[in-house]
Amino acid sequence: MHTIMLKAKLHMARVTHAVLNYEGSCAIDGDLLDLAGIRENEQIQIYNVENGQRFTTYAIRGEEGSRIISVNGAAAHLASVGDRVIICSYAHYSEAELDDHQPALVYLQQGNAVSHTSHAIPVQLA
């Protein structure tokens, strides 16, 4: 039996481009992809903090060091330049893998610079 778990997250990325007339997908700075362990063509979920839109697409590699987050194709209707988004990928893990599983969490600040990384989401306090 396998369980779907969070694999990686880019937290509070800023959309730098929204390109309607493109084949689709989301271009992400290659350095950010590598840091998060997200592969090119991997399915991703994007959660738009500004407008509540949630959508599925796939990652494509953007220029390394560019800090690009480009929402393309039909999804460009769901995000605007400057919007804060959370980009997540998920994977199937066996029961044996669950004990040691830790997602790659990359926290971004202004300009999509990396603030810090982690492998555990903080406990939410009441």
Tab-separated table of N, CA, C and O in Angstrom:
chain	number	residue	atom	x	y	z
A	1	MET	N	0.839	-1.181	0.000
A	1	MET	CA	0.000	0.000	0.000
A	1	MET	C	0.885	1.245	0.000
A	1	MET	O	1.915	1.281	0.647
A	2	HIS	N	0.453	2.248	-0.725
A	2	HIS	CA	1.190	3.503	-0.798
A	2	HIS	C	0.320	4.648	-0.302
A	2	HIS	O	-0.898	4.625	-0.448
A	3	THR	N	0.975	5.640	0.257
A	3	THR	CA	0.312	6.841	0.739
A	3	THR	C	0.864	8.032	-0.021
A	3	THR	O	2.075	8.131	-0.232
A	4	ILE	N	-0.011	8.933	-0.438
A	4	ILE	CA	0.443	10.159	-1.116
A	4	ILE	C	0.789	11.178	-0.035
A	4	ILE	O	-0.029	11.483	0.829
A	5	MET	N	1.999	11.694	-0.107
A	5	MET	CA	2.499	12.653	0.886
A	5	MET	C	3.133	13.846	0.181
A	5	MET	O	3.553	13.755	-0.979
A	6	LEU	N	3.216	14.946	0.904
A	6	LEU	CA	3.925	16.120	0.396
A	6	LEU	C	5.383	15.747	0.149
A	6	LEU	O	6.050	15.216	1.028
A	7	LYS	N	5.851	16.024	-1.050
A	7	LYS	CA	7.248	15.766	-1.411
A	7	LYS	C	8.082	17.037	-1.268
A	7	LYS	O	9.167	17.026	-0.714
A	8	ALA	N	7.536	18.147	-1.808
A	8	ALA	CA	8.301	19.399	-1.828
A	8	ALA	C	7.346	20.579	-1.851
A	8	ALA	O	6.216	20.473	-2.328
A	9	LYS	N	7.848	21.709	-1.344
A	9	LYS	CA	7.040	22.931	-1.344
A	9	LYS	C	7.939	24.143	-1.524
A	9	LYS	O	8.979	24.264	-0.873
A	10	LEU	N	7.516	25.028	-2.422
A	10	LEU	CA	8.101	26.372	-2.538
A	10	LEU	C	7.067	27.294	-1.918
A	10	LEU	O	5.980	27.486	-2.461
A	11	HIS	N	7.384	27.850	-0.760
A	11	HIS	CA	6.418	28.604	0.035
A	11	HIS	C	6.557	30.105	-0.196
A	11	HIS	O	7.631	30.668	-0.034
A	12	MET	N	5.460	30.725	-0.600
A	12	MET	CA	5.352	32.167	-0.820
A	12	MET	C	6.234	32.670	-1.953
A	12	MET	O	6.860	33.723	-1.872
A	13	ALA	N	6.222	31.904	-3.056
A	13	ALA	CA	6.881	32.372	-4.275
A	13	ALA	C	6.046	33.517	-4.857
A	13	ALA	O	4.833	33.561	-4.687
A	14	ARG	N	6.691	34.425	-5.526
A	14	ARG	CA	6.003	35.525	-6.217
A	14	ARG	C	5.974	35.233	-7.706
A	14	ARG	O	7.007	34.907	-8.307
A	15	VAL	N	4.797	35.346	-8.291
A	15	VAL	CA	4.659	35.161	-9.738
A	15	VAL	C	5.369	36.323	-10.429
A	15	VAL	O	5.096	37.491	-10.142
A	16	THR	N	6.284	35.990	-11.330
A	16	THR	CA	7.033	37.019	-12.066
A	16	THR	C	6.481	37.225	-13.475
A	16	THR	O	6.695	38.278	-14.068
A	17	HIS	N	5.807	36.201	-14.006
A	17	HIS	CA	5.235	36.261	-15.349
A	17	HIS	C	3.931	35.475	-15.355
A	17	HIS	O	3.808	34.470	-14.663
A	18	ALA	N	2.975	35.921	-16.157
A	18	ALA	CA	1.742	35.178	-16.424
A	18	ALA	C	1.537	35.267	-17.930
A	18	ALA	O	1.157	36.310	-18.449
A	19	VAL	N	1.830	34.175	-18.640
A	19	VAL	CA	1.886	34.190	-20.105
A	19	VAL	C	0.775	33.305	-20.664
A	19	VAL	O	0.883	32.081	-20.648
A	20	LEU	N	-0.282	33.937	-21.136
A	20	LEU	CA	-1.440	33.204	-21.638
A	20	LEU	C	-1.107	32.409	-22.897
A	20	LEU	O	-1.458	31.241	-23.018
A	21	ASN	N	-0.421	33.015	-23.843
A	21	ASN	CA	-0.133	32.362	-25.125
A	21	ASN	C	1.155	31.555	-25.050
A	21	ASN	O	2.135	31.827	-25.728
A	22	TYR	N	1.109	30.533	-24.212
A	22	TYR	CA	2.224	29.610	-24.055
A	22	TYR	C	1.631	28.225	-23.963
A	22	TYR	O	0.461	28.054	-23.630
A	23	GLU	N	2.413	27.231	-24.214
A	23	GLU	CA	1.929	25.853	-24.269
A	23	GLU	C	1.308	25.382	-22.956
A	23	GLU	O	0.494	24.481	-22.941
A	24	GLY	N	1.697	25.952	-21.865
A	24	GLY	CA	1.168	25.547	-20.571
A	24	GLY	C	2.288	25.394	-19.573
A	24	GLY	O	3.429	25.667	-19.887
A	25	SER	N	1.953	25.019	-18.383
A	25	SER	CA	2.915	24.704	-17.337
A	25	SER	C	3.301	25.906	-16.492
A	25	SER	O	2.740	26.983	-16.606
A	26	CYS	N	4.297	25.688	-15.658
A	26	CYS	CA	4.837	26.745	-14.806
A	26	CYS	C	6.349	26.672	-14.865
A	26	CYS	O	6.944	25.661	-14.478
A	27	ALA	N	6.966	27.733	-15.371
A	27	ALA	CA	8.426	27.801	-15.415
A	27	ALA	C	8.924	28.264	-14.051
A	27	ALA	O	8.449	29.265	-13.512
A	28	ILE	N	9.856	27.497	-13.501
A	28	ILE	CA	10.417	27.777	-12.175
A	28	ILE	C	11.931	27.807	-12.298
A	28	ILE	O	12.529	26.917	-12.928
A	29	ASP	N	12.553	28.812	-11.701
A	29	ASP	CA	14.008	28.925	-11.670
A	29	ASP	C	14.612	27.544	-11.397
A	29	ASP	O	14.252	26.874	-10.429
A	30	GLY	N	15.520	27.100	-12.259
A	30	GLY	CA	16.139	25.784	-12.122
A	30	GLY	C	16.813	25.572	-10.779
A	30	GLY	O	16.819	24.449	-10.257
A	31	ASP	N	17.389	26.626	-10.211
A	31	ASP	CA	18.016	26.489	-8.889
A	31	ASP	C	16.974	26.154	-7.825
A	31	ASP	O	17.233	25.350	-6.930
A	32	LEU	N	15.784	26.763	-7.926
A	32	LEU	CA	14.716	26.471	-6.968
A	32	LEU	C	14.187	25.056	-7.160
A	32	LEU	O	13.908	24.357	-6.172
A	33	LEU	N	14.050	24.625	-8.420
A	33	LEU	CA	13.633	23.249	-8.678
A	33	LEU	C	14.607	22.268	-8.032
A	33	LEU	O	14.192	21.322	-7.349
A	34	ASP	N	15.893	22.487	-8.244
A	34	ASP	CA	16.907	21.586	-7.696
A	34	ASP	C	16.883	21.572	-6.171
A	34	ASP	O	16.961	20.512	-5.548
A	35	LEU	N	16.764	22.741	-5.577
A	35	LEU	CA	16.755	22.840	-4.121
A	35	LEU	C	15.558	22.098	-3.523
A	35	LEU	O	15.683	21.429	-2.502
A	36	ALA	N	14.407	22.193	-4.193
A	36	ALA	CA	13.199	21.537	-3.702
A	36	ALA	C	13.116	20.071	-4.126
A	36	ALA	O	12.311	19.311	-3.591
A	37	GLY	N	13.922	19.682	-5.099
A	37	GLY	CA	13.847	18.312	-5.599
A	37	GLY	C	12.658	18.076	-6.512
A	37	GLY	O	12.192	16.947	-6.662
A	38	ILE	N	12.174	19.135	-7.146
A	38	ILE	CA	11.089	19.019	-8.115
A	38	ILE	C	11.714	18.829	-9.495
A	38	ILE	O	12.606	19.582	-9.882
A	39	ARG	N	11.260	17.827	-10.204
A	39	ARG	CA	11.822	17.519	-11.518
A	39	ARG	C	11.040	18.207	-12.629
A	39	ARG	O	9.848	18.456	-12.492
A	40	GLU	N	11.722	18.482	-13.720
A	40	GLU	CA	11.032	19.044	-14.877
A	40	GLU	C	9.963	18.061	-15.345
A	40	GLU	O	10.173	16.850	-15.337
A	41	ASN	N	8.808	18.580	-15.695
A	41	ASN	CA	7.629	17.830	-16.131
A	41	ASN	C	6.892	17.146	-14.977
A	41	ASN	O	5.915	16.440	-15.219
A	42	GLU	N	7.323	17.348	-13.756
A	42	GLU	CA	6.623	16.771	-12.599
A	42	GLU	C	5.332	17.547	-12.351
A	42	GLU	O	5.298	18.779	-12.474
A	43	GLN	N	4.281	16.828	-12.002
A	43	GLN	CA	3.013	17.480	-11.677
A	43	GLN	C	3.173	18.301	-10.413
A	43	GLN	O	3.790	17.852	-9.443
A	44	ILE	N	2.630	19.509	-10.442
A	44	ILE	CA	2.650	20.383	-9.273
A	44	ILE	C	1.252	20.942	-9.038
A	44	ILE	O	0.449	21.042	-9.961
A	45	GLN	N	1.010	21.285	-7.810
A	45	GLN	CA	-0.201	21.993	-7.416
A	45	GLN	C	0.226	23.413	-7.079
A	45	GLN	O	1.249	23.611	-6.413
A	46	ILE	N	-0.558	24.391	-7.505
A	46	ILE	CA	-0.268	25.784	-7.184
A	46	ILE	C	-1.461	26.349	-6.432
A	46	ILE	O	-2.605	26.203	-6.868
A	47	TYR	N	-1.179	26.952	-5.296
A	47	TYR	CA	-2.199	27.554	-4.440
A	47	TYR	C	-1.933	29.053	-4.395
A	47	TYR	O	-0.896	29.489	-3.900
A	48	ASN	N	-2.860	29.839	-4.947
A	48	ASN	CA	-2.690	31.285	-5.020
A	48	ASN	C	-3.211	31.921	-3.729
A	48	ASN	O	-4.413	31.897	-3.459
A	49	VAL	N	-2.309	32.486	-2.954
A	49	VAL	CA	-2.659	33.080	-1.660
A	49	VAL	C	-3.508	34.335	-1.852
A	49	VAL	O	-4.338	34.656	-1.004
A	50	GLU	N	-3.344	35.010	-2.965
A	50	GLU	CA	-4.045	36.277	-3.184
A	50	GLU	C	-5.524	36.097	-3.523
A	50	GLU	O	-6.358	36.876	-3.081
A	51	ASN	N	-5.843	35.077	-4.321
A	51	ASN	CA	-7.232	34.951	-4.777
A	51	ASN	C	-7.873	33.601	-4.461
A	51	ASN	O	-9.013	33.364	-4.834
A	52	GLY	N	-7.139	32.709	-3.824
A	52	GLY	CA	-7.697	31.422	-3.431
A	52	GLY	C	-7.744	30.371	-4.525
A	52	GLY	O	-8.167	29.244	-4.279
A	53	GLN	N	-7.315	30.700	-5.731
A	53	GLN	CA	-7.316	29.712	-6.811
A	53	GLN	C	-6.329	28.592	-6.499
A	53	GLN	O	-5.244	28.827	-5.981
A	54	ARG	N	-6.736	27.368	-6.819
A	54	ARG	CA	-5.885	26.191	-6.656
A	54	ARG	C	-5.928	25.444	-7.984
A	54	ARG	O	-7.005	25.173	-8.497
A	55	PHE	N	-4.769	25.111	-8.548
A	55	PHE	CA	-4.761	24.448	-9.843
A	55	PHE	C	-3.558	23.538	-9.997
A	55	PHE	O	-2.573	23.657	-9.271
A	56	THR	N	-3.704	22.622	-10.943
A	56	THR	CA	-2.678	21.621	-11.229
A	56	THR	C	-2.041	21.933	-12.566
A	56	THR	O	-2.727	22.273	-13.530
A	57	THR	N	-0.726	21.810	-12.634
A	57	THR	CA	0.007	21.942	-13.886
A	57	THR	C	1.281	21.118	-13.746
A	57	THR	O	1.337	20.204	-12.922
A	58	TYR	N	2.286	21.420	-14.529
A	58	TYR	CA	3.560	20.711	-14.406
A	58	TYR	C	4.694	21.733	-14.451
A	58	TYR	O	4.543	22.830	-14.979
A	59	ALA	N	5.812	21.345	-13.868
A	59	ALA	CA	6.959	22.247	-13.776
A	59	ALA	C	7.819	22.149	-15.033
A	59	ALA	O	8.045	21.054	-15.547
A	60	ILE	N	8.272	23.296	-15.508
A	60	ILE	CA	9.327	23.320	-16.521
A	60	ILE	C	10.475	24.150	-15.956
A	60	ILE	O	10.282	25.006	-15.092
A	61	ARG	N	11.641	23.839	-16.434
A	61	ARG	CA	12.853	24.474	-15.913
A	61	ARG	C	12.998	25.879	-16.473
A	61	ARG	O	12.995	26.085	-17.683
A	62	GLY	N	13.111	26.843	-15.567
A	62	GLY	CA	13.414	28.215	-15.940
A	62	GLY	C	14.907	28.465	-15.798
A	62	GLY	O	15.628	27.658	-15.195
A	63	GLU	N	15.344	29.556	-16.317
A	63	GLU	CA	16.763	29.917	-16.260
A	63	GLU	C	17.263	29.947	-14.821
A	63	GLU	O	16.645	30.578	-13.955
A	64	GLU	N	18.370	29.263	-14.570
A	64	GLU	CA	18.967	29.244	-13.246
A	64	GLU	C	19.361	30.645	-12.813
A	64	GLU	O	19.903	31.411	-13.594
A	65	GLY	N	19.033	30.982	-11.579
A	65	GLY	CA	19.383	32.279	-11.027
A	65	GLY	C	18.435	33.395	-11.418
A	65	GLY	O	18.581	34.521	-10.944
A	66	SER	N	17.448	33.114	-12.255
A	66	SER	CA	16.529	34.150	-12.726
A	66	SER	C	15.431	34.477	-11.720
A	66	SER	O	14.797	35.517	-11.802
A	67	ARG	N	15.175	33.544	-10.803
A	67	ARG	CA	14.094	33.637	-9.810
A	67	ARG	C	12.716	33.718	-10.471
A	67	ARG	O	11.763	34.206	-9.887
A	68	ILE	N	12.621	33.189	-11.690
A	68	ILE	CA	11.367	33.214	-12.434
A	68	ILE	C	10.349	32.227	-11.853
A	68	ILE	O	10.699	31.113	-11.484
A	69	ILE	N	9.127	32.676	-11.767
A	69	ILE	CA	7.953	31.844	-11.523
A	69	ILE	C	6.939	32.320	-12.559
A	69	ILE	O	6.327	33.379	-12.407
A	70	SER	N	6.814	31.577	-13.658
A	70	SER	CA	5.962	31.993	-14.760
A	70	SER	C	4.789	31.028	-14.890
A	70	SER	O	4.976	29.860	-15.223
A	71	VAL	N	3.597	31.520	-14.610
A	71	VAL	CA	2.378	30.725	-14.751
A	71	VAL	C	1.912	30.899	-16.196
A	71	VAL	O	1.627	32.014	-16.621
A	72	ASN	N	1.822	29.776	-16.924
A	72	ASN	CA	1.621	29.838	-18.368
A	72	ASN	C	0.333	29.168	-18.823
A	72	ASN	O	-0.237	28.334	-18.105
A	73	GLY	N	-0.079	29.499	-20.043
A	73	GLY	CA	-1.241	28.885	-20.648
A	73	GLY	C	-2.516	29.289	-19.925
A	73	GLY	O	-2.620	30.391	-19.376
A	74	ALA	N	-3.492	28.397	-19.912
A	74	ALA	CA	-4.788	28.689	-19.303
A	74	ALA	C	-4.648	29.110	-17.841
A	74	ALA	O	-5.417	29.925	-17.338
A	75	ALA	N	-3.658	28.568	-17.149
A	75	ALA	CA	-3.451	28.908	-15.741
A	75	ALA	C	-3.099	30.378	-15.542
A	75	ALA	O	-3.259	30.905	-14.438
A	76	ALA	N	-2.659	31.058	-16.605
A	76	ALA	CA	-2.336	32.484	-16.497
A	76	ALA	C	-3.572	33.303	-16.129
A	76	ALA	O	-3.442	34.418	-15.638
A	77	HIS	N	-4.760	32.746	-16.329
A	77	HIS	CA	-5.991	33.412	-15.893
A	77	HIS	C	-6.164	33.333	-14.377
A	77	HIS	O	-6.986	34.045	-13.807
A	78	LEU	N	-5.399	32.452	-13.719
A	78	LEU	CA	-5.586	32.173	-12.296
A	78	LEU	C	-4.544	32.830	-11.398
A	78	LEU	O	-4.645	32.754	-10.177
A	79	ALA	N	-3.549	33.471	-12.005
A	79	ALA	CA	-2.494	34.128	-11.225
A	79	ALA	C	-1.994	35.353	-11.987
A	79	ALA	O	-1.887	35.322	-13.210
A	80	SER	N	-1.695	36.384	-11.247
A	80	SER	CA	-1.176	37.618	-11.835
A	80	SER	C	0.232	37.874	-11.328
A	80	SER	O	0.619	37.401	-10.252
A	81	VAL	N	0.980	38.637	-12.099
A	81	VAL	CA	2.324	39.020	-11.676
A	81	VAL	C	2.232	39.673	-10.297
A	81	VAL	O	1.376	40.525	-10.061
A	82	GLY	N	3.078	39.233	-9.395
A	82	GLY	CA	3.102	39.755	-8.032
A	82	GLY	C	2.335	38.915	-7.034
A	82	GLY	O	2.519	39.071	-5.827
A	83	ASP	N	1.455	38.023	-7.516
A	83	ASP	CA	0.714	37.166	-6.591
A	83	ASP	C	1.668	36.255	-5.825
A	83	ASP	O	2.654	35.761	-6.381
A	84	ARG	N	1.338	36.016	-4.562
A	84	ARG	CA	2.065	35.041	-3.761
A	84	ARG	C	1.416	33.676	-3.970
A	84	ARG	O	0.198	33.543	-3.879
A	85	VAL	N	2.242	32.678	-4.269
A	85	VAL	CA	1.743	31.331	-4.491
A	85	VAL	C	2.563	30.321	-3.687
A	85	VAL	O	3.719	30.574	-3.350
A	86	ILE	N	1.918	29.210	-3.402
A	86	ILE	CA	2.575	28.068	-2.786
A	86	ILE	C	2.573	26.975	-3.843
A	86	ILE	O	1.516	26.643	-4.390
A	87	ILE	N	3.736	26.447	-4.154
A	87	ILE	CA	3.878	25.420	-5.187
A	87	ILE	C	4.273	24.120	-4.489
A	87	ILE	O	5.290	24.076	-3.794
A	88	CYS	N	3.455	23.084	-4.673
A	88	CYS	CA	3.693	21.809	-3.991
A	88	CYS	C	3.752	20.663	-4.989
A	88	CYS	O	3.077	20.683	-6.014
A	89	SER	N	4.538	19.666	-4.644
A	89	SER	CA	4.503	18.397	-5.370
A	89	SER	C	4.291	17.292	-4.339
A	89	SER	O	4.657	17.433	-3.167
A	90	TYR	N	3.685	16.241	-4.802
A	90	TYR	CA	3.342	15.109	-3.942
A	90	TYR	C	3.870	13.837	-4.585
A	90	TYR	O	4.057	13.778	-5.793
A	91	ALA	N	4.092	12.814	-3.772
A	91	ALA	CA	4.578	11.539	-4.293
A	91	ALA	C	3.984	10.391	-3.475
A	91	ALA	O	3.513	10.596	-2.353
A	92	HIS	N	4.021	9.213	-4.064
A	92	HIS	CA	3.561	7.992	-3.392
A	92	HIS	C	4.719	7.420	-2.580
A	92	HIS	O	5.833	7.300	-3.091
A	93	TYR	N	4.443	7.063	-1.336
A	93	TYR	CA	5.449	6.475	-0.470
A	93	TYR	C	4.909	5.184	0.126
A	93	TYR	O	3.738	5.105	0.505
A	94	SER	N	5.779	4.180	0.214
A	94	SER	CA	5.394	2.925	0.845
A	94	SER	C	5.347	3.128	2.357
A	94	SER	O	5.909	4.091	2.892
A	95	GLU	N	4.709	2.211	3.038
A	95	GLU	CA	4.638	2.282	4.509
A	95	GLU	C	6.038	2.331	5.114
A	95	GLU	O	6.287	3.064	6.064
A	96	ALA	N	6.967	1.582	4.549
A	96	ALA	CA	8.341	1.563	5.063
A	96	ALA	C	9.019	2.922	4.889
A	96	ALA	O	9.835	3.317	5.723
A	97	GLU	N	8.700	3.626	3.817
A	97	GLU	CA	9.315	4.931	3.559
A	97	GLU	C	8.751	6.034	4.445
A	97	GLU	O	9.405	7.048	4.675
A	98	LEU	N	7.535	5.847	4.948
A	98	LEU	CA	6.871	6.907	5.705
A	98	LEU	C	7.594	7.269	6.994
A	98	LEU	O	7.595	8.428	7.408
A	99	ASP	N	8.217	6.295	7.641
A	99	ASP	CA	8.897	6.562	8.908
A	99	ASP	C	10.015	7.585	8.766
A	99	ASP	O	10.260	8.377	9.672
A	100	ASP	N	10.689	7.583	7.623
A	100	ASP	CA	11.824	8.485	7.416
A	100	ASP	C	11.520	9.634	6.465
A	100	ASP	O	12.402	10.440	6.168
A	101	HIS	N	10.277	9.715	5.986
A	101	HIS	CA	9.957	10.738	4.989
A	101	HIS	C	9.989	12.146	5.587
A	101	HIS	O	9.421	12.403	6.639
A	102	GLN	N	10.672	13.029	4.887
A	102	GLN	CA	10.703	14.447	5.234
A	102	GLN	C	10.599	15.250	3.944
A	102	GLN	O	11.445	15.115	3.067
A	103	PRO	N	9.584	16.074	3.810
A	103	PRO	CA	9.467	16.871	2.586
A	103	PRO	C	10.559	17.937	2.524
A	103	PRO	O	11.096	18.363	3.552
A	104	ALA	N	10.868	18.362	1.311
A	104	ALA	CA	11.805	19.471	1.104
A	104	ALA	C	10.985	20.757	1.071
A	104	ALA	O	10.163	20.946	0.179
A	105	LEU	N	11.196	21.615	2.029
A	105	LEU	CA	10.446	22.859	2.152
A	105	LEU	C	11.395	24.027	1.902
A	105	LEU	O	12.409	24.169	2.593
A	106	VAL	N	11.050	24.838	0.911
A	106	VAL	CA	11.876	25.997	0.551
A	106	VAL	C	11.026	27.238	0.757
A	106	VAL	O	9.983	27.399	0.119
A	107	TYR	N	11.469	28.101	1.660
A	107	TYR	CA	10.741	29.329	1.990
A	107	TYR	C	11.381	30.490	1.254
A	107	TYR	O	12.596	30.679	1.309
A	108	LEU	N	10.529	31.245	0.560
A	108	LEU	CA	11.033	32.343	-0.270
A	108	LEU	C	10.646	33.687	0.319
A	108	LEU	O	9.637	33.823	1.013
A	109	GLN	N	11.467	34.684	0.006
A	109	GLN	CA	11.198	36.048	0.439
A	109	GLN	C	11.092	36.932	-0.802
A	109	GLN	O	11.024	36.434	-1.912
A	110	GLN	N	11.075	38.216	-0.590
A	110	GLN	CA	10.945	39.179	-1.686
A	110	GLN	C	11.904	38.830	-2.819
A	110	GLN	O	13.058	38.485	-2.584
A	111	GLY	N	11.415	38.913	-4.041
A	111	GLY	CA	12.253	38.647	-5.205
A	111	GLY	C	12.553	37.174	-5.414
A	111	GLY	O	13.459	36.824	-6.167
A	112	ASN	N	11.827	36.294	-4.730
A	112	ASN	CA	12.004	34.842	-4.813
A	112	ASN	C	13.389	34.377	-4.385
A	112	ASN	O	13.872	33.340	-4.826
A	113	ALA	N	14.013	35.162	-3.512
A	113	ALA	CA	15.268	34.727	-2.897
A	113	ALA	C	14.922	33.730	-1.789
A	113	ALA	O	13.888	33.851	-1.121
A	114	VAL	N	15.770	32.752	-1.595
A	114	VAL	CA	15.534	31.746	-0.557
A	114	VAL	C	15.789	32.360	0.809
A	114	VAL	O	16.855	32.910	1.075
A	115	SER	N	14.788	32.277	1.663
A	115	SER	CA	14.902	32.728	3.042
A	115	SER	C	15.555	31.636	3.878
A	115	SER	O	16.532	31.863	4.572
A	116	HIS	N	14.979	30.425	3.794
A	116	HIS	CA	15.526	29.275	4.512
A	116	HIS	C	14.866	28.008	3.980
A	116	HIS	O	13.911	28.070	3.215
A	117	THR	N	15.405	26.883	4.386
A	117	THR	CA	14.834	25.593	4.027
A	117	THR	C	14.560	24.810	5.306
A	117	THR	O	15.076	25.132	6.365
A	118	SER	N	13.724	23.792	5.155
A	118	SER	CA	13.377	22.957	6.295
A	118	SER	C	12.889	21.616	5.776
A	118	SER	O	12.717	21.423	4.571
A	119	HIS	N	12.662	20.701	6.702
A	119	HIS	CA	12.084	19.402	6.361
A	119	HIS	C	10.870	19.110	7.219
A	119	HIS	O	10.377	17.983	7.236
A	120	ALA	N	10.412	20.116	7.954
A	120	ALA	CA	9.231	19.912	8.815
A	120	ALA	C	8.424	21.207	8.856
A	120	ALA	O	8.981	22.279	9.062
A	121	ILE	N	7.123	21.073	8.672
A	121	ILE	CA	6.226	22.214	8.786
A	121	ILE	C	6.006	22.482	10.266
A	121	ILE	O	5.763	21.547	11.040
A	122	PRO	N	6.114	23.744	10.710
A	122	PRO	CA	5.934	24.040	12.136
A	122	PRO	C	4.551	23.607	12.632
A	122	PRO	O	3.568	23.648	11.890
A	123	VAL	N	4.500	23.178	13.875
A	123	VAL	CA	3.245	22.796	14.499
A	123	VAL	C	2.365	24.035	14.607
A	123	VAL	O	2.831	25.099	15.041
A	124	GLN	N	1.115	23.924	14.213
A	124	GLN	CA	0.175	25.042	14.322
A	124	GLN	C	-0.340	25.114	15.748
A	124	GLN	O	-0.856	24.135	16.278
A	125	LEU	N	-0.215	26.268	16.345
A	125	LEU	CA	-0.677	26.472	17.704
A	125	LEU	C	-2.131	26.936	17.710
A	125	LEU	O	-2.582	27.604	16.781
A	126	ALA	N	-2.832	26.610	18.767
A	126	ALA	CA	-4.240	26.999	18.913
A	126	ALA	C	-4.347	28.464	19.277
A	126	ALA	O	-3.469	29.072	19.811
